[in-house]
PDB file of C-alpha atoms in Angstrom:
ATOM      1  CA  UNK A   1      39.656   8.930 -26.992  1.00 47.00           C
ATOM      2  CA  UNK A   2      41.492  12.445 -26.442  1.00 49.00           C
ATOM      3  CA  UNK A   3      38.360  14.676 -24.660  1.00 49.00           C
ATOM      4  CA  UNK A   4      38.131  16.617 -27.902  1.00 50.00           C
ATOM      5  CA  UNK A   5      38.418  13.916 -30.299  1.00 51.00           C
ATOM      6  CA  UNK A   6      35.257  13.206 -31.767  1.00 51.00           C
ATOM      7  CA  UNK A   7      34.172  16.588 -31.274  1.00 48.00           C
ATOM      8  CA  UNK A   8      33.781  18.996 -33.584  1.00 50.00           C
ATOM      9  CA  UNK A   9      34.454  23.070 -32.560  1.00 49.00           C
ATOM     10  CA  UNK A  10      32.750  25.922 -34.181  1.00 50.00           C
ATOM     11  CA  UNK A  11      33.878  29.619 -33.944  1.00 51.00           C
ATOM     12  CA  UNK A  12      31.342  32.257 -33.637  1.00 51.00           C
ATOM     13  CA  UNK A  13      32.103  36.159 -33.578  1.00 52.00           C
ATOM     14  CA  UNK A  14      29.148  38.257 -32.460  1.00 52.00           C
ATOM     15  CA  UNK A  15      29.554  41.756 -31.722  1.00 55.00           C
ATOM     16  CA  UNK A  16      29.564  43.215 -28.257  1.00 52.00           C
ATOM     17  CA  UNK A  17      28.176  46.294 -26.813  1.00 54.00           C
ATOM     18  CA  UNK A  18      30.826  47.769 -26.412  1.00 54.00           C
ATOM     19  CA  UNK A  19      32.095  47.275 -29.961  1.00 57.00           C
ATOM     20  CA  UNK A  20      34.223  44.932 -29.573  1.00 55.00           C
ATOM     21  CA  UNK A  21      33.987  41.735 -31.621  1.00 56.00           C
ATOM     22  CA  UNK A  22      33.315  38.549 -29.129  1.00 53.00           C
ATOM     23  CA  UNK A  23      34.127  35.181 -29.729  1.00 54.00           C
ATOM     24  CA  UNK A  24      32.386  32.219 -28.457  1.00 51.00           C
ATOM     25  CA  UNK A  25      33.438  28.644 -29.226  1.00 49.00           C
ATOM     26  CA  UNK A  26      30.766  26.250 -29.452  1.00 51.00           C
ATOM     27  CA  UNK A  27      31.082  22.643 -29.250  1.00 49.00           C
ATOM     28  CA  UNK A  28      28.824  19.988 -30.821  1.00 52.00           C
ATOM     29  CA  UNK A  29      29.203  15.947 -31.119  1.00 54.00           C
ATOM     30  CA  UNK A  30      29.938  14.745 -34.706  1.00 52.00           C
ATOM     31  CA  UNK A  31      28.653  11.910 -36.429  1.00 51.00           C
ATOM     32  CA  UNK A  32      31.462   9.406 -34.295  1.00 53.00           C
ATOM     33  CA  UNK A  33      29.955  10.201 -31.397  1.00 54.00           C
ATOM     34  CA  UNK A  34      26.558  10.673 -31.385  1.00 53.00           C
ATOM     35  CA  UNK A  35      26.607   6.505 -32.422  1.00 59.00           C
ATOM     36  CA  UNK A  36      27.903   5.029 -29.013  1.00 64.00           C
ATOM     37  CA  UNK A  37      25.729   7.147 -27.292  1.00 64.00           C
ATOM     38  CA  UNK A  38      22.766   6.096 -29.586  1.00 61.00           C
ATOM     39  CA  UNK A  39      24.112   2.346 -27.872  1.00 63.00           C
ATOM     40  CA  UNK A  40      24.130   3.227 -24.961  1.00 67.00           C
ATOM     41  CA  UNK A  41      20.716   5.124 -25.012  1.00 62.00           C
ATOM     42  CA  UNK A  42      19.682   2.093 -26.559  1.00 64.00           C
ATOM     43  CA  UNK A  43      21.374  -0.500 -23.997  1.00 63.00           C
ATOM     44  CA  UNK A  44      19.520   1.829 -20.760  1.00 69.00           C
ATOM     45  CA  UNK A  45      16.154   1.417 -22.552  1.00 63.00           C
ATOM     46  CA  UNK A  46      16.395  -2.801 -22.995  1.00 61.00           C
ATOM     47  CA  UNK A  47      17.507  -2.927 -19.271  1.00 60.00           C
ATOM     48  CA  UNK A  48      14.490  -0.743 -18.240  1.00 60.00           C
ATOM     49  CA  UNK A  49      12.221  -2.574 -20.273  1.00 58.00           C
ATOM     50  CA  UNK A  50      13.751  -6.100 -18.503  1.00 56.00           C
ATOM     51  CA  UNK A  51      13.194  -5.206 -15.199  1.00 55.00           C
ATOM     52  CA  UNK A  52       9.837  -5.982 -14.974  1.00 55.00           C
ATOM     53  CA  UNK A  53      10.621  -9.259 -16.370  1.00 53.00           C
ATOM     54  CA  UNK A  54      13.051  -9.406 -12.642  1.00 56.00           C
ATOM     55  CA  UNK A  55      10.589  -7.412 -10.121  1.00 60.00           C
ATOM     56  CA  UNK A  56       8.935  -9.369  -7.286  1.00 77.00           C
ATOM     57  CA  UNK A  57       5.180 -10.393  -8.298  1.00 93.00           C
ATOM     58  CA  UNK A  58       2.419  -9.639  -6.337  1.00 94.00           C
ATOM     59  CA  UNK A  59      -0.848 -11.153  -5.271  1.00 95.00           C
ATOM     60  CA  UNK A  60      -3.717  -9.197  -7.611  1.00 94.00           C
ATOM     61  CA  UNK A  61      -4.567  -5.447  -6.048  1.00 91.00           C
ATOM     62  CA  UNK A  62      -2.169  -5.618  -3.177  1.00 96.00           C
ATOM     63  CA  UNK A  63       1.171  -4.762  -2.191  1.00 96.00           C
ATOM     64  CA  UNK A  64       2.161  -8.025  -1.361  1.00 97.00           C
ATOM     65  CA  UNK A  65       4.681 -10.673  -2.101  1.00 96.00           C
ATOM     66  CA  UNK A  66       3.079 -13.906  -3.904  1.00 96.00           C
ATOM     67  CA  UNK A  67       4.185 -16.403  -2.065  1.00 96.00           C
ATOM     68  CA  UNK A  68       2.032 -19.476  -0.692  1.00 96.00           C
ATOM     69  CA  UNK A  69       2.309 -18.122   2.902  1.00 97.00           C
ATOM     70  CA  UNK A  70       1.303 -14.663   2.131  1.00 97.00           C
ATOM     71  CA  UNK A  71      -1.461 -15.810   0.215  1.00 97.00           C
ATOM     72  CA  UNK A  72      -2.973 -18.004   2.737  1.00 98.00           C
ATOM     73  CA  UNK A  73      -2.878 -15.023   5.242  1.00 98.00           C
ATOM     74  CA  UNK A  74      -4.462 -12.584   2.670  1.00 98.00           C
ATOM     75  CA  UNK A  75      -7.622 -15.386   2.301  1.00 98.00           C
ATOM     76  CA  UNK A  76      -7.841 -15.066   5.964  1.00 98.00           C
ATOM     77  CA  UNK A  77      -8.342 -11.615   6.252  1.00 98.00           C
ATOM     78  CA  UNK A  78     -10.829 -11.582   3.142  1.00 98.00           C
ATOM     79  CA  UNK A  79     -12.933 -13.903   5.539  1.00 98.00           C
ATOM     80  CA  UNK A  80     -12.939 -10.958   8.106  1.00 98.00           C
ATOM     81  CA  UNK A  81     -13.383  -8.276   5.647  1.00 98.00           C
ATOM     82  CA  UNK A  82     -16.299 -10.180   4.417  1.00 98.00           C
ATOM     83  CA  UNK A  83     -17.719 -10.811   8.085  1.00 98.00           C
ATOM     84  CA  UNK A  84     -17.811  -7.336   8.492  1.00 97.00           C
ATOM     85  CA  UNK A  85     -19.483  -6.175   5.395  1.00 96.00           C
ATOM     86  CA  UNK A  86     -22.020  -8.730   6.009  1.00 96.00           C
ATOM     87  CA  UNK A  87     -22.350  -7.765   9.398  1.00 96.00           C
ATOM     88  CA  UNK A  88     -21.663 -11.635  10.684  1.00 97.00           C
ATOM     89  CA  UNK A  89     -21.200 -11.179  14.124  1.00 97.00           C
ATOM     90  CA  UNK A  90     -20.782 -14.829  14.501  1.00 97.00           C
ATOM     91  CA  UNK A  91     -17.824 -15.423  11.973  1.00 98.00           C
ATOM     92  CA  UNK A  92     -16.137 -12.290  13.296  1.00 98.00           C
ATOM     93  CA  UNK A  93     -16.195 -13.486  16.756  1.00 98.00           C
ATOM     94  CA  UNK A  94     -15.044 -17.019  15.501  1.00 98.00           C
ATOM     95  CA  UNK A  95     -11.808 -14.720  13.596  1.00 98.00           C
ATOM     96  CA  UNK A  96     -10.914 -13.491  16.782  1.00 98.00           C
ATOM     97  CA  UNK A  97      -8.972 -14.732  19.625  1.00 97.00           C
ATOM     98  CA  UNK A  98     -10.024 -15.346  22.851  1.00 96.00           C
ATOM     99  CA  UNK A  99      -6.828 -13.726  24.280  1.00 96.00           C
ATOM    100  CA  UNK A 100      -7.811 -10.631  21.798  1.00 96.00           C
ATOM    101  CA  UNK A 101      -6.560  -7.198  23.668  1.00 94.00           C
ATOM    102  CA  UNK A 102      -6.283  -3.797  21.467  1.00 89.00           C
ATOM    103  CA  UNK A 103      -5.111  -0.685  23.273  1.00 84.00           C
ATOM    104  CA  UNK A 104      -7.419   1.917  22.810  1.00 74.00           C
ATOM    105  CA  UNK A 105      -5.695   5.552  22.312  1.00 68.00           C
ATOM    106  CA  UNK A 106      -8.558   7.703  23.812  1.00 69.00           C
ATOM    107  CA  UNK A 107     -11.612   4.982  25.777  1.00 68.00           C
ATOM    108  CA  UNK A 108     -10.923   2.197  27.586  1.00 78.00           C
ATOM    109  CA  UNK A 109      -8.964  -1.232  25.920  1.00 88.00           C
ATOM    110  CA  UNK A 110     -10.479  -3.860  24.229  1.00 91.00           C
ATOM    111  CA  UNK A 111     -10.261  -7.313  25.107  1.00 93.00           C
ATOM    112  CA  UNK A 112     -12.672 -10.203  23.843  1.00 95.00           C
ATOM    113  CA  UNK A 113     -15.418  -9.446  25.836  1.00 94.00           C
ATOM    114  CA  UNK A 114     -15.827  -6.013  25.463  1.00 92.00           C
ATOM    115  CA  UNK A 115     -15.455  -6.451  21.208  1.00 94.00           C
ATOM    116  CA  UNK A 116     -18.240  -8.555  21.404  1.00 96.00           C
ATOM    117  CA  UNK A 117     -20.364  -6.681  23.541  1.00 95.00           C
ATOM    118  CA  UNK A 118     -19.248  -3.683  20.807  1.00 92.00           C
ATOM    119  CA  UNK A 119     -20.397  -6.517  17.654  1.00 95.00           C
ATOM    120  CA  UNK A 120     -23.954  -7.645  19.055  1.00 95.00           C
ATOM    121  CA  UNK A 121     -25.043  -3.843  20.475  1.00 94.00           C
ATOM    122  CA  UNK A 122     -23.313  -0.789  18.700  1.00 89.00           C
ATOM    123  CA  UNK A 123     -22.150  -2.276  15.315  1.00 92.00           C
ATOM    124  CA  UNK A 124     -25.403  -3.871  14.517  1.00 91.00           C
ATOM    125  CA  UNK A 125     -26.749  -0.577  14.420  1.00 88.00           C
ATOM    126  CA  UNK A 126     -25.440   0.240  11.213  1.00 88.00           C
ATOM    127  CA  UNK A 127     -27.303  -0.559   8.199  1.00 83.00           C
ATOM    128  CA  UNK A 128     -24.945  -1.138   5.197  1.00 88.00           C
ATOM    129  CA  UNK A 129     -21.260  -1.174   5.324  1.00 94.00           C
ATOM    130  CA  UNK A 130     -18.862  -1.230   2.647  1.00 95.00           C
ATOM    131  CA  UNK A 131     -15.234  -1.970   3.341  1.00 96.00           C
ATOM    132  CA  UNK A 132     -12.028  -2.095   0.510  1.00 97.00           C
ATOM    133  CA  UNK A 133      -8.664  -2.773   1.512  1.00 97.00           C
ATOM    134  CA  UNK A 134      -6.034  -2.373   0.629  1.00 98.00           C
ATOM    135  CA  UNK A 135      -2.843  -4.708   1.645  1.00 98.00           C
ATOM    136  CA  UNK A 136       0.598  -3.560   1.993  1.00 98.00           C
ATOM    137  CA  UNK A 137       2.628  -5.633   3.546  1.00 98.00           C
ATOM    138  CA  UNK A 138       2.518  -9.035   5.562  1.00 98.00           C
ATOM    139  CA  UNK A 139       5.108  -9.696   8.064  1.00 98.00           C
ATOM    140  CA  UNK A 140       6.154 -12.946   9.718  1.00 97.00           C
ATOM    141  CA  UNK A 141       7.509 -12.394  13.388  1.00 97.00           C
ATOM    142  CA  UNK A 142       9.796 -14.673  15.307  1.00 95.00           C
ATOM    143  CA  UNK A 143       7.479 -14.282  17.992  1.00 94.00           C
ATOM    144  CA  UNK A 144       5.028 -16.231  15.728  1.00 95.00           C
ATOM    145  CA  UNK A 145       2.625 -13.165  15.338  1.00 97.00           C
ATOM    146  CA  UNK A 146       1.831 -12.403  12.200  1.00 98.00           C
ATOM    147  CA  UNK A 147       1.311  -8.570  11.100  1.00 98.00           C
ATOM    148  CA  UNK A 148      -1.322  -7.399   8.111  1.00 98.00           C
ATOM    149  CA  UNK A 149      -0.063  -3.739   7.222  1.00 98.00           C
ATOM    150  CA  UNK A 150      -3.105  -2.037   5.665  1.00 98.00           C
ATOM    151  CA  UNK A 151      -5.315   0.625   3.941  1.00 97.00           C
ATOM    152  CA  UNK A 152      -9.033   0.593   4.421  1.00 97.00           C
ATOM    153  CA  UNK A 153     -11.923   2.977   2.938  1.00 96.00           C
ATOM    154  CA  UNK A 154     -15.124   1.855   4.872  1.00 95.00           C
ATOM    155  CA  UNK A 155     -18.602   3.266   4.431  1.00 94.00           C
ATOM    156  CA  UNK A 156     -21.146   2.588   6.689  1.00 90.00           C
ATOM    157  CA  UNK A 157     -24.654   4.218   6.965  1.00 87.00           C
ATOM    158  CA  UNK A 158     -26.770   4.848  10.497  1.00 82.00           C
ATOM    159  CA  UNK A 159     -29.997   5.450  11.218  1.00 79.00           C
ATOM    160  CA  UNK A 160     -29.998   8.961  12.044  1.00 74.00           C
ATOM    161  CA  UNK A 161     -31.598  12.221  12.488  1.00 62.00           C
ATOM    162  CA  UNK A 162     -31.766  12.754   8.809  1.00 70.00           C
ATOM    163  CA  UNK A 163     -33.367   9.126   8.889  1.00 70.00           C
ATOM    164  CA  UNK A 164     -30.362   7.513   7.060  1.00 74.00           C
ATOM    165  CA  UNK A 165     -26.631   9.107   7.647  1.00 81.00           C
ATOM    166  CA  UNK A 166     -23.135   7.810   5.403  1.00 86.00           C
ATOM    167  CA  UNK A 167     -20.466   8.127   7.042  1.00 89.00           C
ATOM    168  CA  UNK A 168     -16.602   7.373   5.650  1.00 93.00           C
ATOM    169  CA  UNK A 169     -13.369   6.434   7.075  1.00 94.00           C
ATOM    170  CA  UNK A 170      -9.894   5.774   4.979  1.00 96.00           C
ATOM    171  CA  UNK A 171      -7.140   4.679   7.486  1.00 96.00           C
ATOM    172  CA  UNK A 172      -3.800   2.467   7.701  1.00 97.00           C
ATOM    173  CA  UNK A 173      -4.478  -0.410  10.309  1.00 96.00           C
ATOM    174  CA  UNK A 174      -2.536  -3.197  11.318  1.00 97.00           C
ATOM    175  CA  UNK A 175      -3.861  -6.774  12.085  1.00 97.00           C
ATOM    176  CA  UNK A 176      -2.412  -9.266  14.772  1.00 98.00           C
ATOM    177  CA  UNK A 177      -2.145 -12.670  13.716  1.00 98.00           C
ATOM    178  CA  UNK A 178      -1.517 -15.749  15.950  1.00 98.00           C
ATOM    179  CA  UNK A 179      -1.542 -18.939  14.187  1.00 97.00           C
ATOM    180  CA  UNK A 180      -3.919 -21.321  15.494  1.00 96.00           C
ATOM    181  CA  UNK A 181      -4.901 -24.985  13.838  1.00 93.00           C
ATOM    182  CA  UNK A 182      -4.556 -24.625  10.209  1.00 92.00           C
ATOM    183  CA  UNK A 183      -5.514 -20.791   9.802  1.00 95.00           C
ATOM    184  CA  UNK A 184      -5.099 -17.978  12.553  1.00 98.00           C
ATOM    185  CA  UNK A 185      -7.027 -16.157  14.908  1.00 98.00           C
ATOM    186  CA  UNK A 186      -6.891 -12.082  15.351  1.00 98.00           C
ATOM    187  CA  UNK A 187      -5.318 -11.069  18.620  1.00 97.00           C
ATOM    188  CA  UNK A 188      -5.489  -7.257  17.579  1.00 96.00           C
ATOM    189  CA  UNK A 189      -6.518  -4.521  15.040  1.00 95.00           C
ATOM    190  CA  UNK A 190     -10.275  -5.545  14.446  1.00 92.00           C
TER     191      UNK A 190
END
């Protein structure tokens, strides 16, 4: 196809300020054209509608791949997410690792000890806590540490001058897996 066949050219004489007649050509698609382009409008929107049908699933309300090993690891955390909100000192200390060490960016770091010493003094003090989150990503290491990418939105109220105080927090955190028995153990990020 010739680039002005199917094309079809109108001439259009306006007058100018000056006088002097103007003449614009104007160019519109005729009937032959406008059809493969109605295909291949057509063709775009049965592709876009497929993909879908192609894209990666994901485990319900997370960012995550379904797969069996991703799934297992999301169960896992929902046991410590749950162990928080319930404040269960005892399941989150049975979640961690022994060998547990976080770096602290401002106080001192955190190793086992000093997390539970944190659990059974300062975190019992709260009185309700509600924490969502959010997963985005799970990531296998060859070092056999597993990382949990995620969003969280906790509330928590303390007692308080005001007798009972909310207080919020949304954040990205990452948690440290290390596989251990059938399940895993955190090693960072509680």
């Amino acid at each position: 196809m010739s680039p002005r066949e199917g094309v079809v050219c109108d001439k259009l004489t306006t007058p100018s300020r000056l006088g002097m007649p103007t003449r614009y050509l104007l160019f519109r698609p005729s009937m032959n054209m406008a059809i493969p382009r109605l295909l291949r409008c057509a063709a775009i929107a049965l592709l876009v509608a497929a993909a879908p049908a192609c894209a990666t699933a994901f485990i319900p309300n997370t960012d995550v791949a379904d797969t069996a090993d991703n799934r297992k690891v999301i169960l896992f955390c929902e046991q410590y997410r749950h162990a928080v909100e319930e404040k269960n000192v005892a399941q989150l200390l049975k979640l961690a690792s022994p060998n547990y060490h976080q770096r602290a960016a401002v106080d001192e770091d955190v190793d086992y000890s000093t997390l539970k010493d944190f659990l059974t003094t300062t975190f019992q003090t709260t009185d309700a806590i509600r924490y969502e989150i959010r997963y985005r990503r799970v990531t296998f290491s060859e070092n056999n540490h597993v990382f949990v990418d995620y969003t969280f939105a906790g509330s928590y109220r303390i007692p308080g001058v005001r007798k009972e105080e909310w207080r919020h927090s949304v954040s990205d955190n990452r948690l440290d897996l290390v596989p251990e028995g059938e399940g895993y153990k955190i090693i960072a990020g509680m």
